[in-house]
Amino acid sequence: MKQNNAGLNDNLSALDYLQLDYLRELQLARLRQVVALSYERVPLFRERMDARKLKPADVKSLADLAKLPFSQKSDLRDTYPFGLFACPMSEVVRLHASSGTTGKPIVVAYNAHDVEVWAEVVGRCLAACGLTRNDVIQVGYGYGLFTGGLGAHYGAEALGATVVPASTGNTKRQIMLMKDFGVTAVCCTPSYFNYLVEQAAELGIDVRELPLRVGAFGAEPWTNEMRKRIEANAGIRAYDIYGLSEIIGPGVAIECHCQDGLHIMEDHFYPEVVDPETGEVLPDGELGELVLTTLTKQAMPMIRYRTRDLTRIISEPCACGRTLRRIARISSRSDDMLIIRGVNVFPSQIETALLSVEGTLPHYNIILYTENGMDNIEIDVEINSELFSDKVRAMEELQQRLSKAVESVIGLRVRIRLVASGTITRSEGKARRVIDRREK
């Protein structure tokens, strides 16, 4: 199998360097096809188009995309389970579902063509990280209904690499596999990788001495400060990979070696950034909500899907030479925003502040509580064991530094509680940072 993939890395990467004129023509042709398909086969989309007195033939340019109706997560829940499918079940070869903990999950479908596209875009993402068929890639995302595990797996196989399908959990075994199999790249959440490094140290293994050189981390927001910690602690290059089940799963966008924004696989996924309040399309460079349109998805196409992720489009050429536009790394979602005493606060802002202070570990909880009728924030922060001592003055000084760092970023004074290393529950999937104990 791997012999047949010689040169596949180059073939995949070539798609990232298409001439812009050709890329725009390809996008328009694919957009018109997917709009026609959705209008013909998805009743909800057709109803919304008819309400706007629009027909597929009205899409004559990429700018006409802005005329089309939005879609959003509630549409998938309202039509659960198969109401947005554009093909019969006889053509569906794969079903995935969201990892939501409340209510019914959102269901997404793939036909054989969609699975091939998925493998291609994830393969291109991994190639952008500098990985090749000579790498051994350990997949630490969950397999099953969650898209992360199988998405990364198929992409690594498309690249021709050796895949270690470890999934999540059984952390000591994961470390053994990394060491014994000579793993050179890991795909998992950044919070779980931090836990892997921590557990390896307890076993007497320095991850920096392993062949591991690349991490493709996603499925949860993480900051550049977290990247610096990971790279310093593990001696690797940490890349941000982006995707969402509603669009295809992982593989929508990835950082290249420049680590200056994520290249969108925009021959398959057309990006817009809109004002979260008005829905108006914003110019490249302005911060807003990312909206994505699948240009080649057949089983369940999504037109102008509102991701709730906040970013901006970077249209300036990247030093790597790719012609694909980039988005700024996503560390916040519009629906993650906390409103505390009238101030808008994002968890990513707090992470940035905490990790800027020496001695803190990348493990924390943000606890929301009510006191005297007002909302407040307490932050539990793990610190290095050597700092967690009976030296009251040193601990108080560290608390003050952390409190000032957070206040300077969010404009609110918060309560800081220092806890010993290992106190905060570790996650083997997506980290749960915010605990809401406010009076309802």
XYZ file of C-alpha atoms in Angstrom:
440
model
C 0.000 0.000 0.000
C 2.686 2.459 1.032
C 4.735 1.702 -2.092
C 1.822 2.901 -4.218
C 1.833 6.220 -2.388
C 5.303 7.322 -3.457
C 5.093 10.959 -4.467
C 1.576 11.338 -3.081
C 2.812 13.940 -0.619
C 3.880 16.153 -3.549
C 0.600 15.566 -5.400
C -1.451 16.552 -2.357
C 0.634 19.637 -1.655
C 0.400 20.840 -5.267
C -3.281 21.609 -4.697
C -2.256 24.260 -2.161
C -0.436 26.274 -4.836
C -3.104 26.653 -7.539
C -2.992 29.826 -9.644
C -5.437 32.327 -8.163
C -7.389 32.886 -11.385
C -7.867 29.143 -11.792
C -8.763 28.720 -8.092
C -11.486 31.402 -8.281
C -12.939 29.850 -11.456
C -12.935 26.436 -9.774
C -14.630 27.845 -6.680
C -17.373 29.500 -8.717
C -18.046 26.375 -10.763
C -18.234 24.263 -7.632
C -20.379 26.833 -5.823
C -22.939 26.843 -8.603
C -23.029 23.033 -8.581
C -23.523 22.752 -4.823
C -26.225 25.446 -4.783
C -28.103 23.635 -7.551
C -27.750 20.316 -5.716
C -28.977 21.780 -2.437
C -31.897 23.564 -4.085
C -33.003 20.374 -5.807
C -32.606 17.966 -2.883
C -32.705 19.830 0.457
C -36.220 21.161 1.217
C -35.106 23.618 3.927
C -32.604 25.291 1.613
C -35.125 25.449 -1.229
C -37.738 27.052 1.052
C -35.288 29.716 2.161
C -34.159 30.418 -1.387
C -37.759 30.694 -2.574
C -38.531 33.084 0.301
C -35.756 35.318 -1.049
C -37.002 34.838 -4.624
C -33.650 33.307 -5.546
C -32.841 30.474 -7.931
C -29.520 28.653 -8.393
C -29.075 30.453 -11.725
C -28.843 33.745 -9.800
C -25.364 32.736 -8.601
C -23.214 34.252 -11.310
C -20.167 35.281 -9.261
C -18.556 34.468 -5.940
C -19.901 37.768 -4.623
C -23.438 36.426 -5.140
C -22.817 33.991 -2.291
C -23.689 36.840 0.087
C -27.266 36.796 -1.251
C -27.845 33.209 -0.124
C -29.412 32.246 3.227
C -27.309 31.222 6.207
C -27.437 27.803 7.831
C -26.645 27.091 11.467
C -26.389 24.329 14.041
C -30.053 24.573 15.033
C -30.998 23.572 11.468
C -29.336 20.195 11.980
C -31.105 19.677 15.291
C -34.481 20.821 13.924
C -34.227 18.370 11.007
C -32.699 15.505 13.035
C -31.584 13.022 11.948
C -31.565 13.054 8.128
C -33.466 16.180 7.063
C -30.486 17.973 5.468
C -29.240 15.015 3.443
C -28.946 15.592 -0.301
C -28.700 11.950 -1.293
C -30.627 8.757 -0.478
C -29.433 6.552 2.373
C -28.383 3.948 -0.177
C -25.546 6.313 -1.170
C -24.502 7.245 2.386
C -21.410 5.286 3.399
C -20.692 6.993 6.739
C -22.593 8.726 9.524
C -20.913 10.797 12.232
C -22.442 12.779 15.061
C -21.441 15.604 17.349
C -19.975 15.001 20.786
C -22.564 17.236 22.441
C -23.564 16.305 25.990
C -27.103 17.676 26.000
C -30.045 17.050 23.713
C -29.877 15.175 20.447
C -26.570 15.173 18.575
C -26.131 16.723 15.169
C -25.789 14.075 12.474
C -23.581 14.430 9.388
C -23.386 12.197 6.336
C -20.756 11.240 3.768
C -20.977 9.421 0.477
C -17.945 7.711 -1.047
C -16.834 10.913 -2.796
C -17.049 12.879 0.464
C -14.839 10.368 2.266
C -12.241 10.707 -0.504
C -12.328 14.513 -0.221
C -11.997 14.259 3.550
C -8.920 12.048 3.286
C -7.428 14.431 0.722
C -7.839 17.614 2.758
C -6.536 16.063 5.985
C -3.616 14.620 4.045
C -2.855 18.088 2.708
C -3.049 19.469 6.238
C -0.547 16.945 7.531
C 1.740 17.624 4.573
C 1.621 21.333 5.426
C 3.005 20.406 8.858
C 6.025 18.914 7.105
C 4.882 15.298 7.444
C 5.517 12.698 4.740
C 5.026 9.008 4.007
C 8.115 8.353 6.128
C 6.429 9.517 9.335
C 4.734 7.457 12.045
C 1.567 9.309 13.102
C -0.234 8.450 16.339
C -3.904 9.425 16.297
C -5.059 10.337 19.794
C -8.441 11.737 18.823
C -11.492 9.654 19.674
C -12.696 7.159 17.088
C -16.389 6.440 16.601
C -19.091 9.039 16.054
C -16.652 11.903 16.726
C -15.011 12.935 13.439
C -11.522 13.524 14.842
C -10.131 9.999 14.985
C -11.193 8.619 11.616
C -10.613 11.981 9.926
C -6.980 12.134 11.029
C -6.572 8.421 10.327
C -7.768 8.577 6.725
C -5.686 11.698 6.079
C -2.532 10.084 7.423
C -3.155 7.066 5.211
C -3.716 9.321 2.190
C -0.319 10.814 2.947
C 1.147 7.320 2.929
C 2.336 7.561 6.526
C 2.290 4.770 9.097
C -0.760 5.212 11.332
C -1.009 4.245 14.994
C -4.765 4.344 15.775
C -4.415 4.849 19.536
C -7.682 6.781 20.063
C -8.169 8.447 23.470
C -7.457 7.212 26.972
C -5.107 4.569 28.372
C -2.445 7.240 28.643
C 0.402 5.036 29.869
C -0.130 2.747 26.902
C -0.136 5.757 24.572
C 3.262 6.772 25.941
C 4.581 3.222 25.495
C 3.416 3.236 21.854
C 5.059 6.603 21.212
C 8.341 5.306 22.594
C 8.343 1.767 21.182
C 6.947 2.578 17.717
C 9.185 5.585 17.115
C 6.203 7.905 16.689
C 7.182 11.151 14.942
C 3.827 12.966 14.991
C 0.774 13.080 17.253
C -2.778 14.208 16.458
C -4.902 14.991 19.534
C -6.287 17.864 21.587
C -3.650 20.222 23.027
C -4.951 19.657 26.560
C -4.550 15.880 26.220
C -1.047 16.252 24.826
C -0.112 18.329 27.872
C -1.351 15.434 29.998
C 0.691 12.944 27.948
C 3.859 14.959 28.532
C 3.091 15.213 32.251
C 2.441 11.483 32.597
C 5.547 10.610 30.580
C 7.657 12.625 33.031
C 6.156 10.686 35.944
C 7.237 7.476 34.168
C 10.736 8.852 33.807
C 10.384 9.534 30.074
C 11.447 12.881 28.642
C 9.301 13.397 25.540
C 12.007 15.687 24.173
C 14.278 12.648 23.806
C 11.782 10.717 21.650
C 11.666 10.898 17.814
C 8.470 12.951 18.133
C 8.784 16.204 16.170
C 5.268 17.364 15.167
C 1.911 17.766 16.874
C -1.314 18.543 14.959
C -3.622 19.823 17.677
C -7.273 20.823 17.399
C -10.867 20.127 18.521
C -10.671 22.850 21.208
C -9.595 26.494 21.285
C -5.990 27.068 22.365
C -3.776 30.111 22.462
C -0.348 30.946 21.135
C 0.872 30.975 24.742
C -0.243 27.346 25.053
C 1.665 26.564 21.846
C 4.854 28.036 23.326
C 4.455 25.901 26.450
C 3.889 22.734 24.415
C 6.838 23.354 22.120
C 9.169 24.132 25.035
C 8.055 21.170 27.150
C 8.007 18.580 24.352
C 10.639 19.866 21.908
C 8.251 19.667 18.955
C 6.549 21.969 16.465
C 2.889 22.394 17.428
C 0.446 23.139 14.599
C -3.167 24.256 14.850
C -5.549 22.163 12.727
C -9.140 23.316 12.326
C -12.365 21.669 11.314
C -15.902 20.984 12.425
C -18.242 18.066 11.946
C -20.915 20.106 10.210
C -18.502 20.964 7.388
C -16.483 17.735 7.127
C -14.496 17.216 10.334
C -10.793 17.996 10.719
C -9.110 19.198 7.548
C -10.783 22.537 6.890
C -7.636 24.540 7.664
C -4.091 24.115 8.988
C -1.014 26.132 9.841
C 2.035 25.745 7.614
C 5.621 25.878 8.894
C 5.340 29.684 9.151
C 2.722 29.275 11.933
C 1.175 32.580 10.905
C -2.483 31.779 10.360
C -4.294 28.688 9.096
C -4.557 28.001 5.363
C -8.136 27.126 4.410
C -8.535 24.320 1.876
C -10.627 26.804 -0.057
C -10.933 24.733 -3.194
C -13.328 22.683 -1.032
C -14.481 25.161 1.641
C -15.261 28.782 0.769
C -14.738 31.191 3.687
C -16.525 34.395 4.589
C -16.285 36.484 7.745
C -19.465 38.274 8.797
C -20.556 40.634 11.526
C -21.956 38.303 14.234
C -24.857 40.680 14.910
C -25.925 41.816 11.451
C -24.637 39.000 9.242
C -23.037 41.552 6.919
C -19.973 40.277 5.066
C -16.820 41.971 6.347
C -13.740 42.839 4.285
C -10.683 40.623 4.569
C -8.709 41.547 7.664
C -11.679 42.459 9.877
C -12.584 40.319 12.898
C -15.916 38.559 12.784
C -17.686 35.204 12.619
C -16.383 32.590 10.218
C -18.961 31.327 7.714
C -18.138 28.309 5.551
C -19.683 26.860 2.406
C -18.830 23.333 1.321
C -18.046 23.405 -2.385
C -17.716 19.660 -2.985
C -19.699 17.903 -0.249
C -22.424 15.762 -1.823
C -24.221 13.800 0.886
C -24.865 16.802 3.131
C -23.733 20.104 1.608
C -23.720 23.154 3.870
C -24.331 26.605 2.406
C -23.085 29.609 4.414
C -22.781 27.708 7.676
C -22.323 29.992 10.697
C -19.548 28.431 12.754
C -19.695 30.913 15.685
C -15.895 30.912 15.574
C -14.327 34.360 15.642
C -11.454 35.117 13.283
C -10.375 37.248 10.336
C -9.319 36.356 6.806
C -5.670 37.013 5.979
C -5.438 37.609 2.246
C -1.780 38.696 2.124
C 0.540 36.069 0.570
C 2.140 33.652 3.011
C 5.897 33.199 3.023
C 5.355 29.482 2.354
C 4.055 30.295 -1.141
C 0.613 28.714 -0.755
C -2.101 30.597 -2.622
C -4.788 29.478 -0.161
C -5.988 32.304 2.035
C -5.481 32.062 5.775
C -7.585 32.713 8.835
C -6.164 33.971 12.108
C -6.018 31.211 14.712
C -9.368 30.741 16.425
C -9.171 31.005 20.188
C -12.711 32.269 20.811
C -16.282 31.490 19.821
C -19.075 34.020 19.917
C -21.148 31.603 22.018
C -18.231 31.055 24.465
C -18.308 34.680 25.511
C -19.005 35.270 29.197
C -20.699 38.483 30.323
C -19.512 39.306 33.829
C -20.818 42.533 35.376
C -21.349 43.948 31.889
C -17.874 43.031 30.639
C -17.386 40.622 27.731
C -14.838 37.955 28.698
C -13.457 35.098 26.589
C -11.776 32.090 28.239
C -8.895 32.433 25.771
C -8.087 35.862 27.210
C -7.726 34.329 30.642
C -5.492 31.532 29.325
C -3.218 34.081 27.652
C -2.867 36.005 30.912
C -2.252 32.946 33.085
C 0.412 31.405 30.870
C 2.295 34.707 30.676
C 3.229 34.280 34.361
C 6.204 32.052 35.101
C 5.523 29.095 37.382
C 1.987 28.320 36.239
C 1.078 25.053 34.550
C -1.277 24.756 31.520
C -4.082 23.419 33.721
C -6.750 25.713 35.114
C -10.477 26.047 35.766
C -12.591 29.177 35.400
C -15.337 29.082 38.018
C -18.297 31.445 37.737
C -20.191 32.183 40.957
C -22.659 34.688 42.402
C -21.871 36.770 45.477
C -24.114 39.511 46.862
C -26.220 39.281 43.718
C -23.247 39.876 41.381
C -21.461 37.514 39.014
C -17.796 36.871 39.778
C -14.891 34.775 38.521
C -12.585 32.506 40.479
C -9.679 30.855 38.697
C -8.034 27.711 40.038
C -4.493 27.558 38.670
C -1.993 24.730 39.022
C 1.573 25.764 39.806
C 4.900 23.965 39.801
C 5.334 21.687 42.821
C 8.462 23.547 43.931
C 6.451 26.771 44.135
C 3.579 25.155 46.003
C 5.070 25.401 49.481
C 4.475 26.807 52.921
C 6.188 30.067 51.996
C 3.104 32.199 52.380
C 4.691 35.384 51.074
C 5.906 33.745 47.848
C 2.455 32.256 47.218
C 0.751 35.586 47.876
C 3.112 37.355 45.465
C 2.352 34.797 42.755
C -1.386 35.222 43.336
C -1.011 38.974 42.976
C 0.959 38.642 39.741
C -1.674 36.335 38.286
C -4.511 38.570 39.425
C -2.885 41.639 37.861
C -2.126 39.744 34.641
C -5.766 38.679 34.263
C -7.124 42.101 35.244
C -4.889 43.813 32.685
C -6.373 41.631 29.933
C -10.086 41.446 30.833
C -10.480 44.583 32.936
C -11.963 42.750 35.924
C -10.454 41.771 39.248
C -10.773 38.021 39.798
C -10.143 35.658 42.666
C -7.078 33.452 42.103
C -6.681 30.160 43.927
C -3.348 28.356 43.602
C -3.575 24.577 43.641
C -0.950 21.843 43.622
C 0.145 20.095 40.435
C -2.261 17.262 39.559
C -5.218 18.804 41.400
C -7.319 19.736 38.362
C -9.025 16.882 36.548
C -7.347 16.017 33.252
C -9.308 15.523 30.062
C -8.683 12.781 27.507
C -10.757 14.673 24.967
C -11.881 18.277 24.883
C -10.899 20.177 28.014
C -13.731 21.612 30.130
C -12.334 24.895 31.395
C -15.443 26.790 32.539
C -17.549 25.676 35.520
C -20.706 27.728 35.986
C -21.957 27.811 39.585
C -23.935 31.027 39.273
C -27.384 31.312 40.791
C -29.985 30.814 38.072
